[in-house]
C-alpha cells in the first residue's frame, strides 16, 4: 500500500480544543529547525519563559512549557508535588477532576473527593468542610475552567481557603489561559498547568506550567525521587533554568516551541486584558444568538466560561447527526458532551483565534440551518438580529 | 519588554539530533489544524500506524507515536512493562543505558547493570553471564544505537539471548530507526522506542513505539496500575487502537503528526533499504574525509553506526571554540561529547535529510578550515579527494 501526503480539510474549530490556529503561528512552526542547545534557540526559550510569565501574570522563575500535551502538564504537577502517603483534596465538578484523582492515586497519594454537580462551580463551603475534616491534607487541587462543562470556579477564593489550612494548590487552567483572567501571583497559586491548543490559538502538544517558591520547596525536600524521569522538574530545570550552562535533559520540540513563541508574541501584541475582553464580548454575542434560537446553557450565568459554551441538545435531536452535518456541510467542528454529559450537550468553543465575530455568525447560522432542516423545534429567523445587537 | 517574532538562523544540523528537517516536512506541519477526533485525522492516524509498522518492520498492532519526545517513549516502555519488584538487566555502554537504569528504579524495579566500555558494542557474553546469575530477571534492556558514542550493538543476538532466559526485551532505537537496519518481527523485539528527529528527518517531539503480543500480555496482567496516567498504554490504546470508536485520552499533537506522516511517506517513497544504504554510503565518504585529515573514530569499525560518527578531538584543540566557529562562520552544527566523553569527542551526525553528500563536503571542509586556522596538526588538502573517491 502506497501512501500520499495528507492534505487536511480546512475546518473552523469551535469545539473544546484544538481551536483555530492563526496562520502566523502555523507559518512560525515551519521555520527552519535549529539545535536545542543553539544559542539562538536558548535566547528564544528565555523569551518564551518571559512571555508565559506575562500570560500567567507571575514572576515565578519556574514558568515554562512541558514538552507534551496538557495531560502531561497535569501529571508534571502531581508527580512532582504528591509524595506517597500524601493526602490531596480534589474538587470535582466535571471530567478533569476525575483525572486529577487518577493522578493522585498513581503517585501513591490518597484523594479526598469534594463533589459538585457537573456544570456548577466548585463550592468553597464544601472545600472548607473537607479541609476541616482532613487536617492532614497537604494539597488542594481543582479545575479553574472545566472544559467538560463550561463552568468556571473562583480560583482566588479556593486558593485562599487552601492556604488557610496550610495546603498547597494545583490549578488546572488548560482552558482558561489567555481567555479569562488568571492571576497566579495575586491569587497565590502554587502550581498551575495549561495547554497551547485553547485560548492561545496554538497547535496542541505543549503544556505551559508555573510553580511558586512554596511548591518548589516541597519538591526540593521530597523524600524520594519523582517517579517520572521525563517530568522530574529537578532535571527539567537544568535545561529550562536560567543557569549559565544548559544541561541536556530531553530534546525540546523545537518547531512546536516556535509556534508557542509566536502565539505568545501575538498575545502580548493584543494585550492580555484585551484578549479577555474579546472572549467575553464574543461569548455574549454567541449566547444572544443561541438563546434567541431557544437553546439553553447548562451553566448558571455567573459561572459561565466565555470560551466554552455548553448548551443542552434539544429533545429528540440526534446529537451525532447534527455534528456530522455541521462538519460535512459547513466544515464546522463543535464539541460533543464528555463523560456524564455525552449525548446531552454540545460544547461550543470560542477560543483564541476561533473567537471572532465571523465565527459566531457562521456557527449560529449553520446550527439554525441544520436544526430547522431536521425539524427541531427552534425559533427561526431571530438569531442574527440578536447577535448583531450584542456585537454592536 | 516587547518581543518580536523569532526568525531562526538557517543551520546545517550535523549533530546528534535534531537533524536537518526536509522542507516538505516543515511545510506539512504548517497545514491547517483539524480536530483530534475528526474523521479525516483518524484516517491519517491509521496511515501513520501502517507507515510506522513499515519503518519498524513489524506487524505489531500496538505501533504508534507517543505524543512527546524520545525520552517519554523510553519511559512509556519502562512504566508499562516494569512493575514494582521486577528485576531488569540493563546493558550500559553509554549515556542512555544510564537513563534506562533511572527508569527501572523510578518504576520500583531493581536494575542489574551490565557495563561495557563506552564506545564499544554491548558484549553478548556479559549479558549471558548476567542472565545466568539472575534467573529471576524478567526484562533485558539495551540501546541499539548509542547516540552518545556512535556504537551499534547486535540487537538480534541480544534479544535471542534474553528470550532463551525467558526475559522480555526493551530496545532503544532512537538513533537507528530509518538509518540502519531494525527488524522488530524478525528479531522478535518486545518493546522498542525511537525519536522523530534523527533519521526520519522530522522535528523533535514524538516518539514512535511498538510492542509485541508478549509485551502486551505482561501489561494486561499487571498487578497494579501503570504509575503514569499520560503514558498508560491501556488508556492510550483507546485512542490509537483500531476500535470503531476512538475514546478521548489526551489531545494529540495534530501538526507534529502531520510532519511525521509526511516524513514516513518520504521514507516509503525512498524505500527503507535505500535509506539504510544511503546512510552507509555517506558514512564511508565522511569517514574517508575525516581519516584522511588525520582524525580517528572512537568506535571499532565493525560496531560503527553510519549515522553517528564520534571522532576524538585532536590534542590541544579547544572543543568549544571549534564548534563555536563552525556554528558562527558556517552555520554548521556538530555535536559535543556527552557524559564521560564530554570534551573528548565530536559527534557528527549523518541522519535523514542531513545525510547528503553536499553536507559531507561542507562538514569536512569547514572542519579543515577551522582546525588549520587554529594551528591544529591535521593533514591538509587531502580530505576532498578521499571523499570524492568514496562517493564515486
XYZ file of C-alpha atoms in Angstrom:
784
model
C 0.000 0.000 0.000
C 1.464 3.333 -1.097
C 0.531 6.416 0.924
C 0.335 10.042 -0.242
C 0.877 13.344 1.573
C -2.013 14.262 3.865
C -3.935 17.383 2.942
C -6.323 18.141 5.770
C -9.712 19.705 5.111
C -9.967 23.359 6.158
C -12.206 23.441 9.230
C -13.482 26.098 11.584
C -12.686 24.705 15.011
C -15.303 25.682 17.580
C -15.137 22.636 19.807
C -13.403 22.263 23.166
C -9.964 22.459 21.514
C -7.887 22.335 19.456
C -9.195 25.705 18.392
C -8.379 27.537 15.170
C -4.681 28.253 14.823
C -3.685 31.628 13.471
C -1.795 31.450 10.122
C 1.115 33.350 11.682
C 1.528 30.527 14.166
C 1.285 27.801 11.535
C 3.897 29.632 9.481
C 6.175 30.008 12.508
C 6.114 26.255 13.009
C 7.501 25.717 9.525
C 10.611 27.843 10.084
C 13.970 26.034 9.848
C 14.725 23.686 12.725
C 17.817 24.524 14.777
C 19.537 22.636 17.585
C 18.068 22.534 21.082
C 21.334 23.865 22.512
C 21.860 26.505 19.801
C 22.470 29.930 21.399
C 19.729 31.382 19.196
C 17.293 28.773 20.474
C 18.235 29.347 24.085
C 17.557 33.046 23.614
C 14.121 32.156 22.270
C 13.483 29.913 25.276
C 14.154 32.879 27.557
C 11.568 34.879 25.642
C 9.028 32.055 25.875
C 9.539 31.986 29.639
C 9.097 35.747 29.960
C 6.014 35.725 27.756
C 4.496 32.863 29.723
C 5.119 34.796 32.933
C 3.112 37.595 31.368
C 0.299 35.255 30.306
C 0.145 33.684 33.770
C 0.655 37.063 35.486
C 3.505 35.749 37.591
C 7.119 36.339 38.424
C 7.640 32.618 39.161
C 11.099 31.650 37.943
C 9.877 28.126 37.163
C 7.492 29.021 34.352
C 7.914 27.035 31.157
C 6.183 24.722 28.699
C 6.248 20.978 29.358
C 7.212 19.182 26.117
C 3.916 17.292 25.847
C 0.151 17.971 25.865
C -1.900 19.348 28.776
C -2.469 16.000 30.437
C 1.307 15.666 30.784
C 1.344 19.148 32.327
C -1.232 17.926 34.826
C 0.885 14.881 35.590
C 4.012 17.023 35.942
C 2.270 18.955 38.733
C 1.037 15.863 40.568
C 4.135 13.701 40.064
C 6.397 16.417 41.451
C 4.209 17.635 44.319
C 2.495 14.465 45.550
C 4.588 12.003 47.525
C 3.461 8.529 48.547
C 1.177 8.849 51.560
C 0.187 12.462 50.843
C -3.480 13.299 51.247
C -4.835 15.507 48.475
C -8.253 17.141 48.388
C -9.588 17.076 44.830
C -12.618 19.174 43.936
C -14.514 17.522 41.107
C -17.199 19.202 39.030
C -16.518 17.566 35.658
C -14.296 15.111 33.787
C -10.944 16.642 34.626
C -11.330 16.479 38.397
C -11.640 12.727 37.909
C -8.366 12.681 36.039
C -6.758 14.535 38.954
C -7.912 11.736 41.285
C -6.252 9.182 38.990
C -3.059 11.206 39.120
C -3.032 11.437 42.910
C -3.543 7.707 43.313
C -0.939 6.754 40.743
C 1.549 8.921 42.653
C 0.819 6.915 45.813
C -1.315 9.613 47.425
C -4.832 9.461 48.827
C -7.506 11.562 47.160
C -10.319 13.044 49.213
C -13.023 13.947 46.725
C -15.212 17.025 47.060
C -18.007 16.515 44.560
C -20.058 19.237 42.932
C -22.757 18.835 40.312
C -21.346 18.835 36.793
C -21.936 22.246 35.285
C -21.657 24.078 38.598
C -18.679 25.914 40.040
C -16.720 24.304 42.875
C -18.434 25.223 46.149
C -15.950 26.875 48.567
C -18.094 25.835 51.548
C -17.734 22.168 50.636
C -13.994 22.602 50.231
C -13.750 24.242 53.650
C -15.644 21.370 55.223
C -13.252 18.895 53.645
C -10.272 20.930 54.843
C -11.663 20.895 58.393
C -12.291 17.154 58.256
C -8.866 16.394 56.827
C -6.282 18.356 58.789
C -3.574 16.063 57.404
C -4.289 17.069 53.795
C -1.361 18.915 52.218
C -2.609 19.778 48.724
C -5.863 21.057 47.238
C -6.435 20.522 43.517
C -9.214 21.891 41.347
C -10.072 22.837 37.805
C -10.356 26.556 37.176
C -12.177 26.183 33.850
C -13.911 22.831 33.380
C -13.651 22.078 29.667
C -16.197 19.292 30.009
C -18.972 21.592 31.274
C -18.005 25.227 30.681
C -18.134 26.122 34.376
C -15.637 28.481 35.916
C -14.692 28.311 39.594
C -13.471 31.071 41.855
C -9.801 30.176 41.863
C -8.813 33.073 44.112
C -11.257 32.081 46.853
C -10.397 28.381 46.671
C -6.648 29.027 46.866
C -7.146 31.370 49.817
C -9.098 28.713 51.684
C -6.486 26.058 50.937
C -3.720 28.290 52.278
C -5.681 28.970 55.475
C -5.424 25.241 56.108
C -1.747 25.062 55.102
C -2.336 23.307 51.819
C -0.561 23.913 48.541
C -2.726 24.282 45.436
C -2.698 22.694 41.996
C -4.865 24.506 39.467
C -5.987 23.258 36.036
C -6.051 26.266 33.697
C -5.971 24.345 30.421
C -8.975 26.164 29.001
C -8.653 29.455 30.851
C -5.160 30.718 29.990
C -5.494 33.698 27.654
C -9.298 33.585 27.609
C -10.387 34.570 31.092
C -8.479 36.207 33.970
C -5.842 34.160 35.778
C -3.508 35.948 38.151
C -1.065 33.426 39.506
C 0.801 35.800 41.824
C -2.167 37.872 43.043
C -4.116 34.725 43.769
C -1.023 32.944 45.156
C -1.493 29.765 43.097
C 1.272 27.236 43.836
C 1.197 25.042 40.735
C -0.715 25.645 37.541
C -0.803 23.967 34.140
C -2.410 24.854 30.849
C -2.478 23.836 27.196
C -1.467 25.590 23.997
C -4.434 24.497 21.859
C -7.158 26.524 23.555
C -7.136 30.290 24.057
C -3.505 30.665 22.956
C -4.542 29.739 19.353
C -1.624 27.385 19.067
C -1.424 23.748 17.982
C -1.770 21.065 20.662
C 1.331 19.432 22.096
C 2.755 21.665 24.816
C 1.664 22.415 28.343
C 2.705 25.699 29.991
C 3.249 25.319 33.733
C 4.265 27.587 36.593
C 5.355 26.806 40.158
C 5.622 29.066 43.196
C 8.576 29.138 45.572
C 6.477 27.219 48.134
C 5.801 24.487 45.598
C 9.482 24.305 44.714
C 10.369 23.932 48.370
C 8.140 20.862 48.660
C 9.731 19.426 45.519
C 13.265 20.081 46.783
C 12.500 18.393 50.111
C 10.949 15.234 48.681
C 11.887 12.052 50.495
C 12.094 10.056 47.297
C 12.703 10.776 43.656
C 9.888 11.930 41.385
C 8.529 8.718 39.839
C 8.757 10.113 36.310
C 12.193 10.791 34.869
C 10.749 12.714 31.916
C 8.684 15.006 34.142
C 11.128 15.415 37.047
C 11.395 19.178 37.465
C 14.736 18.893 39.209
C 16.103 17.613 35.905
C 13.964 19.662 33.522
C 15.129 22.845 35.229
C 18.712 22.052 34.304
C 17.660 22.726 30.731
C 14.932 25.365 31.146
C 16.512 27.056 34.166
C 18.407 30.289 33.964
C 21.847 28.882 34.753
C 24.713 29.923 32.505
C 25.095 26.384 31.205
C 22.103 24.416 29.935
C 22.288 20.713 30.630
C 20.775 18.357 28.117
C 17.702 16.644 29.531
C 15.468 15.711 26.632
C 15.351 17.089 23.093
C 12.938 20.017 23.106
C 10.183 20.055 20.447
C 11.842 22.925 18.576
C 9.218 23.782 15.955
C 6.287 23.427 18.345
C 8.072 25.975 20.532
C 8.418 28.335 17.559
C 4.628 28.174 17.346
C 4.133 28.859 21.038
C 6.571 31.770 20.885
C 4.608 33.323 18.027
C 1.301 32.747 19.830
C 2.635 34.481 22.924
C 4.044 37.384 20.914
C 0.568 37.805 19.428
C -1.000 37.683 22.891
C 1.371 40.413 24.009
C 0.569 42.483 20.925
C -3.158 42.245 21.638
C -2.734 42.693 25.377
C -3.955 40.166 27.926
C -6.840 42.312 29.150
C -7.976 42.909 25.569
C -7.920 39.176 24.905
C -10.048 38.548 27.987
C -12.485 41.282 26.888
C -12.707 39.862 23.361
C -13.621 36.435 24.698
C -16.286 37.944 26.946
C -17.805 40.129 24.242
C -17.989 37.332 21.692
C -19.399 34.967 24.293
C -22.271 37.392 24.897
C -22.975 37.594 21.176
C -22.900 33.810 20.778
C -25.143 33.481 23.795
C -27.602 36.003 22.369
C -27.850 34.024 19.144
C -28.167 30.624 20.785
C -30.718 31.783 23.330
C -32.770 33.603 20.683
C -32.930 30.294 18.839
C -34.226 28.711 22.029
C -31.169 26.821 23.181
C -30.278 26.878 26.882
C -26.947 26.960 28.667
C -26.308 24.276 31.278
C -24.165 26.566 33.462
C -25.624 29.362 35.593
C -24.884 32.810 34.201
C -22.369 33.889 36.842
C -20.281 30.707 36.471
C -20.085 30.585 32.692
C -16.774 30.427 30.901
C -16.837 32.749 27.894
C -14.646 30.395 25.864
C -16.569 27.161 26.397
C -20.331 27.307 25.884
C -22.204 24.155 26.835
C -25.833 24.080 25.700
C -28.434 21.351 26.084
C -29.270 19.383 22.971
C -32.972 19.972 22.193
C -35.126 16.947 22.904
C -35.482 14.483 20.060
C -32.480 15.849 18.174
C -29.798 13.367 17.055
C -26.538 14.666 18.555
C -24.107 12.908 16.226
C -26.175 13.651 13.119
C -26.131 17.381 13.806
C -22.396 17.480 14.470
C -21.788 15.329 11.408
C -23.785 17.668 9.169
C -22.038 20.755 10.562
C -18.685 19.127 9.799
C -19.547 17.757 6.374
C -21.668 20.607 5.034
C -20.026 23.617 6.684
C -16.568 22.346 7.743
C -17.530 23.450 11.230
C -16.480 21.463 14.290
C -18.356 21.828 17.572
C -17.787 19.542 20.545
C -19.781 16.605 21.878
C -20.536 16.122 25.557
C -17.937 14.301 27.617
C -18.426 11.704 30.362
C -21.764 12.083 32.117
C -22.789 14.779 29.616
C -22.210 12.686 26.480
C -25.245 12.932 24.205
C -26.793 15.644 26.368
C -24.854 18.793 25.467
C -22.901 20.459 22.737
C -19.757 22.321 23.672
C -19.125 25.369 21.534
C -15.655 26.764 21.888
C -14.742 30.405 21.428
C -11.065 30.127 21.988
C -8.191 32.266 20.820
C -8.203 32.855 17.063
C -11.547 30.999 16.813
C -13.097 33.711 18.997
C -14.109 36.124 16.219
C -17.473 37.582 15.322
C -17.452 35.986 11.859
C -17.207 32.576 13.523
C -20.150 33.318 15.778
C -22.312 34.223 12.819
C -21.234 31.098 10.968
C -21.787 28.817 13.932
C -25.237 30.077 14.869
C -26.487 30.224 11.256
C -25.160 26.769 10.432
C -26.741 25.377 13.579
C -30.032 27.066 12.708
C -29.899 25.718 9.147
C -29.203 22.143 10.238
C -31.624 22.100 13.161
C -34.502 23.596 11.187
C -33.800 21.227 8.304
C -34.021 18.319 10.746
C -37.341 19.569 12.070
C -36.129 20.559 15.522
C -38.298 22.969 17.473
C -36.261 26.168 17.424
C -37.085 29.817 16.893
C -36.137 30.609 13.304
C -35.041 33.901 11.807
C -34.325 35.721 15.067
C -30.780 34.723 15.988
C -28.937 37.046 13.619
C -30.500 40.273 14.866
C -29.907 39.173 18.466
C -26.218 38.673 17.685
C -25.943 41.962 15.783
C -27.356 43.745 18.813
C -24.892 42.061 21.149
C -21.952 42.813 18.881
C -22.903 46.454 18.355
C 9.683 44.435 27.262
C 8.126 43.891 23.838
C 9.062 40.731 21.960
C 9.184 40.151 18.196
C 8.625 37.046 16.076
C 11.542 34.636 16.184
C 13.384 34.106 12.937
C 15.845 31.276 13.451
C 19.193 31.229 11.655
C 19.424 28.655 8.864
C 21.745 25.925 10.081
C 23.043 22.654 8.723
C 22.366 20.187 11.524
C 25.048 17.510 11.723
C 24.979 16.880 15.437
C 23.353 14.001 17.323
C 19.860 15.335 16.515
C 17.724 17.174 15.778
C 18.942 16.659 12.243
C 18.022 18.705 9.178
C 14.295 18.619 8.503
C 13.202 18.301 4.893
C 11.222 21.346 3.621
C 8.321 19.062 2.691
C 8.021 18.081 6.344
C 8.233 21.672 7.597
C 5.529 22.641 5.120
C 3.334 19.714 6.193
C 3.477 20.951 9.785
C 2.013 24.282 8.756
C -1.124 22.777 7.196
C -4.448 23.739 8.789
C -5.083 22.196 12.204
C -8.126 19.930 12.456
C -9.727 18.247 15.455
C -8.159 15.188 17.060
C -11.412 13.246 16.590
C -12.050 14.484 13.043
C -12.681 11.513 10.712
C -10.031 12.890 8.355
C -7.500 12.953 11.184
C -8.353 9.440 12.313
C -7.760 8.225 8.769
C -4.348 9.905 8.870
C -3.581 8.221 12.204
C -4.245 4.826 10.593
C -1.748 5.697 7.873
C 0.843 6.798 10.432
C 0.445 3.458 12.197
C 0.819 1.486 8.964
C 3.840 3.532 7.904
C 5.473 3.082 11.304
C 4.902 -0.674 11.030
C 6.827 -0.483 7.769
C 9.640 1.572 9.309
C 9.927 -0.827 12.260
C 9.392 -3.881 10.019
C 6.660 -5.234 12.214
C 3.039 -6.326 12.170
C 2.602 -5.320 15.826
C -0.873 -3.849 16.252
C 0.394 -1.558 19.023
C 2.685 0.597 16.890
C 2.198 4.345 17.245
C 3.909 7.611 18.162
C 3.930 8.685 21.814
C 2.902 12.380 21.994
C 6.213 13.516 23.470
C 9.970 13.272 22.762
C 12.062 10.097 22.774
C 12.735 10.110 26.493
C 8.976 9.878 27.071
C 8.922 6.953 24.637
C 11.606 5.309 26.768
C 9.569 5.947 29.903
C 6.407 4.608 28.225
C 8.195 1.290 27.693
C 9.535 1.049 31.242
C 6.461 2.414 33.051
C 4.190 -0.091 31.307
C 6.431 -3.148 31.434
C 8.247 -2.806 34.764
C 6.250 -3.497 37.920
C 7.484 -2.841 41.458
C 9.846 -5.637 42.435
C 10.755 -6.606 38.867
C 14.403 -7.281 38.188
C 15.641 -5.762 34.941
C 19.023 -6.361 33.350
C 20.271 -3.123 31.766
C 23.228 -3.194 29.414
C 25.071 0.097 29.575
C 27.667 1.253 27.061
C 26.924 4.980 27.043
C 24.692 7.709 28.454
C 21.333 6.229 27.548
C 21.823 2.925 29.359
C 22.183 5.058 32.495
C 18.865 6.691 31.786
C 17.316 3.219 31.491
C 18.589 2.413 34.995
C 16.900 5.574 36.302
C 13.673 4.498 34.648
C 13.748 0.999 36.134
C 14.339 2.314 39.626
C 11.673 5.006 39.408
C 9.204 2.275 38.408
C 10.066 0.365 41.593
C 12.194 -2.240 39.848
C 15.761 -3.371 40.501
C 18.341 -2.772 37.800
C 21.191 -5.215 37.311
C 23.805 -3.352 35.323
C 25.954 -4.989 32.662
C 28.670 -2.484 31.902
C 30.632 -2.189 28.693
C 33.247 0.371 27.797
C 31.735 3.489 26.254
C 32.237 3.337 22.518
C 32.019 -0.454 22.385
C 29.054 -2.627 21.472
C 27.209 -4.485 24.228
C 29.006 -7.800 24.806
C 26.557 -10.729 24.491
C 28.793 -12.905 26.692
C 28.475 -10.445 29.572
C 24.724 -10.348 29.125
C 24.540 -14.141 29.192
C 26.541 -14.232 32.400
C 24.150 -11.751 33.988
C 21.167 -13.800 32.797
C 22.664 -16.928 34.369
C 23.356 -15.133 37.634
C 19.892 -13.568 37.774
C 17.337 -16.253 36.978
C 14.625 -14.022 38.480
C 15.212 -11.233 35.935
C 12.208 -10.713 33.657
C 13.355 -7.951 31.298
C 16.541 -7.119 29.389
C 17.010 -3.553 28.191
C 19.695 -2.175 25.915
C 20.433 0.597 23.456
C 20.642 -0.499 19.840
C 22.371 2.674 18.632
C 24.149 4.624 21.372
C 23.805 8.277 20.391
C 26.402 9.261 22.964
C 29.177 7.153 21.397
C 28.139 6.051 17.908
C 28.340 2.344 18.757
C 25.851 -0.152 17.400
C 25.015 -3.367 19.238
C 23.808 -6.648 17.810
C 20.133 -6.322 18.726
C 19.173 -9.638 17.164
C 21.728 -11.611 19.205
C 20.919 -9.807 22.463
C 17.170 -10.347 22.083
C 17.726 -14.041 21.286
C 19.765 -14.476 24.447
C 17.170 -12.666 26.558
C 14.425 -14.921 25.245
C 16.466 -18.040 25.997
C 16.282 -16.947 29.631
C 12.568 -16.031 29.451
C 13.109 -12.295 29.546
C 11.221 -9.676 27.576
C 13.299 -7.016 25.793
C 13.183 -3.224 25.679
C 15.258 -1.728 22.864
C 16.296 1.919 22.410
C 16.235 2.671 18.679
C 16.111 6.456 18.922
C 19.032 6.962 16.579
C 18.703 3.820 14.479
C 15.163 3.961 13.063
C 15.382 4.723 9.347
C 19.185 4.902 9.330
C 20.358 1.362 9.961
C 18.503 -1.980 9.842
C 15.959 -2.742 12.556
C 13.665 -5.703 12.079
C 11.299 -5.818 15.012
C 9.465 -9.001 13.979
C 12.426 -10.951 12.583
C 14.444 -10.158 15.675
C 11.429 -10.666 17.981
C 11.893 -7.408 19.882
C 9.194 -6.983 22.562
C 9.220 -3.228 23.124
C 11.037 -0.600 21.094
C 11.057 3.185 21.077
C 12.552 5.783 18.770
C 12.524 9.516 18.038
C 11.398 11.552 15.061
C 14.303 14.000 14.999
C 17.054 11.641 13.873
C 16.979 9.509 10.723
C 13.309 10.250 9.995
C 14.265 13.915 9.203
C 11.374 15.172 11.258
C 11.202 17.753 14.033
C 11.672 16.570 17.623
C 8.648 15.961 19.813
C 7.266 12.491 19.056
C 8.440 9.029 19.944
C 7.395 6.084 17.773
C 6.978 2.877 19.805
C 5.990 -0.707 19.079
C 5.033 -3.565 21.408
C 4.807 -7.318 20.749
C 1.910 -9.517 21.838
C 4.125 -10.917 24.634
C 4.773 -7.395 25.935
C 1.055 -6.585 25.811
C 0.302 -9.709 27.795
C 2.587 -8.567 30.601
C 0.926 -5.136 30.547
C -2.583 -6.625 30.631
C -1.687 -8.820 33.592
C -0.124 -6.099 35.734
C -0.940 -6.329 39.431
C -1.207 -2.557 39.774
C -1.943 0.370 37.504
C 0.785 1.925 35.383
C 2.169 4.760 37.517
C 1.804 7.292 34.714
C -1.692 8.221 33.557
C -0.351 10.014 30.476
C 1.746 7.032 29.363
C -0.632 4.205 30.365
C -0.942 2.150 27.196
C -4.242 0.651 28.321
C -5.678 4.171 28.030
C -3.639 5.414 25.065
C -4.810 2.446 23.013
C -8.420 3.567 23.400
C -7.459 6.485 21.164
C -4.776 4.976 18.918
C -6.303 1.470 18.800
C -8.257 0.195 15.846
C -11.669 0.023 17.521
C -14.584 1.567 15.669
C -14.956 4.283 18.298
C -11.971 6.364 19.422
C -12.070 7.382 23.058
C -10.575 10.714 24.011
C -7.445 10.266 26.090
C -5.286 13.317 25.571
C -5.290 15.860 22.745
C -2.930 14.591 20.071
C -0.250 16.991 18.759
C -2.018 17.353 15.412
C 0.512 19.349 13.397
C 3.512 17.437 14.701
C 1.747 14.304 13.452
C 1.283 15.906 10.021
C 5.059 16.235 9.968
C 5.652 12.633 10.992
C 3.163 11.422 8.381
C 5.000 13.339 5.665
C 8.373 12.032 6.892
C 7.110 8.457 6.762
C 5.585 8.935 3.313
C 9.020 10.151 2.175
C 10.687 7.122 3.776
C 8.285 4.857 1.915
C 8.979 6.714 -1.340
C 12.734 6.249 -0.914
C 12.408 2.691 0.383
C 13.749 1.576 3.737
C 16.626 -0.452 2.274
C 17.646 2.517 0.107
C 17.642 4.788 3.155
C 19.868 2.361 5.044
C 22.217 2.149 2.024
C 22.361 5.949 1.703
C 23.391 6.297 5.345
C 26.076 3.657 4.925
C 27.482 5.137 1.722
C 27.654 8.669 3.070
C 29.170 7.429 6.296
C 32.007 5.849 4.330
C 32.600 9.106 2.462
C 32.594 11.148 5.679
C 34.926 8.650 7.248
C 37.300 8.830 4.274
C 37.477 12.606 4.611
C 37.917 12.661 8.372
C 40.524 9.912 8.395
C 42.447 11.490 5.540
C 42.627 14.645 7.660
C 44.062 12.528 10.474
C 41.051 12.269 12.776
C 40.260 8.925 14.377
C 36.983 7.220 15.192
C 36.451 6.087 18.774
C 34.335 3.078 17.792
C 35.798 -0.064 16.206
C 34.972 -0.362 12.514
C 32.518 -3.258 12.789
C 30.477 -1.549 15.524
C 30.168 1.904 13.957
C 26.808 3.492 13.384
C 26.759 5.150 9.949
C 24.538 7.982 11.213
C 26.542 8.977 14.298
C 30.270 9.450 13.844
C 32.235 10.042 17.032
C 35.836 11.164 16.483
C 38.490 12.078 19.022
C 39.270 15.762 19.373
C 42.945 16.273 18.386
C 45.172 17.011 21.364
C 45.457 20.667 22.287
C 42.385 21.697 20.314
C 39.743 23.744 22.094
C 36.491 21.756 21.690
C 34.029 24.580 22.295
C 35.975 27.076 20.191
C 35.888 24.795 17.155
C 32.184 24.079 17.465
C 31.509 27.772 18.027
C 33.394 28.763 14.886
C 31.658 26.112 12.795
C 28.315 27.445 14.026
C 29.095 31.131 13.688
C 31.126 31.105 10.487
C 29.482 28.258 8.571
C 26.091 27.811 10.287
C 27.127 24.217 10.828
C 26.204 22.347 13.992
C 28.162 19.284 15.085
C 27.718 17.660 18.472
C 29.802 17.786 21.628
C 30.658 14.734 23.697
C 28.161 13.662 26.318
C 28.750 12.386 29.848
C 32.146 10.706 30.203
C 33.057 11.750 26.651
C 32.412 15.483 27.136
C 35.381 17.470 25.802
C 36.950 14.347 24.308
C 34.937 13.711 21.151
C 32.873 15.368 18.481
C 29.729 13.642 17.329
C 28.987 14.177 13.658
C 25.501 13.171 12.670
C 24.516 11.945 9.218
C 20.848 11.489 9.836
C 17.896 11.539 7.476
C 17.803 14.635 5.305
C 21.174 15.755 6.728
C 22.735 12.620 5.255
C 23.635 14.044 1.843
C 26.942 14.245 0.015
C 26.841 18.062 -0.099
C 26.715 18.085 3.690
C 29.697 15.794 3.964
C 31.765 18.076 1.764
C 30.682 21.115 3.767
C 31.372 19.491 7.112
C 34.811 18.137 6.303
C 35.949 21.320 4.525
C 34.669 23.600 7.290
C 36.364 21.429 9.900
C 39.608 21.508 7.892
C 39.391 25.289 7.515
C 38.793 25.910 11.216
C 41.298 23.351 12.507
C 44.079 24.503 10.204
C 43.350 28.122 11.053
C 43.675 27.253 14.740
C 47.025 25.561 14.117
C 45.875 22.003 14.817
C 48.067 19.228 13.464
C 45.978 17.804 10.644
C 46.710 16.668 7.107
C 45.674 19.485 4.817
C 44.462 19.322 1.241
C 43.799 15.594 1.104
C 40.300 15.144 2.508
C 38.363 16.197 -0.587
C 39.892 13.672 -2.947
C 39.426 10.931 -0.361
C 35.731 11.785 -0.147
C 35.343 12.017 -3.925
C 36.803 8.537 -4.213
C 34.430 7.153 -1.580
C 31.421 8.805 -3.198
C 32.283 7.662 -6.724
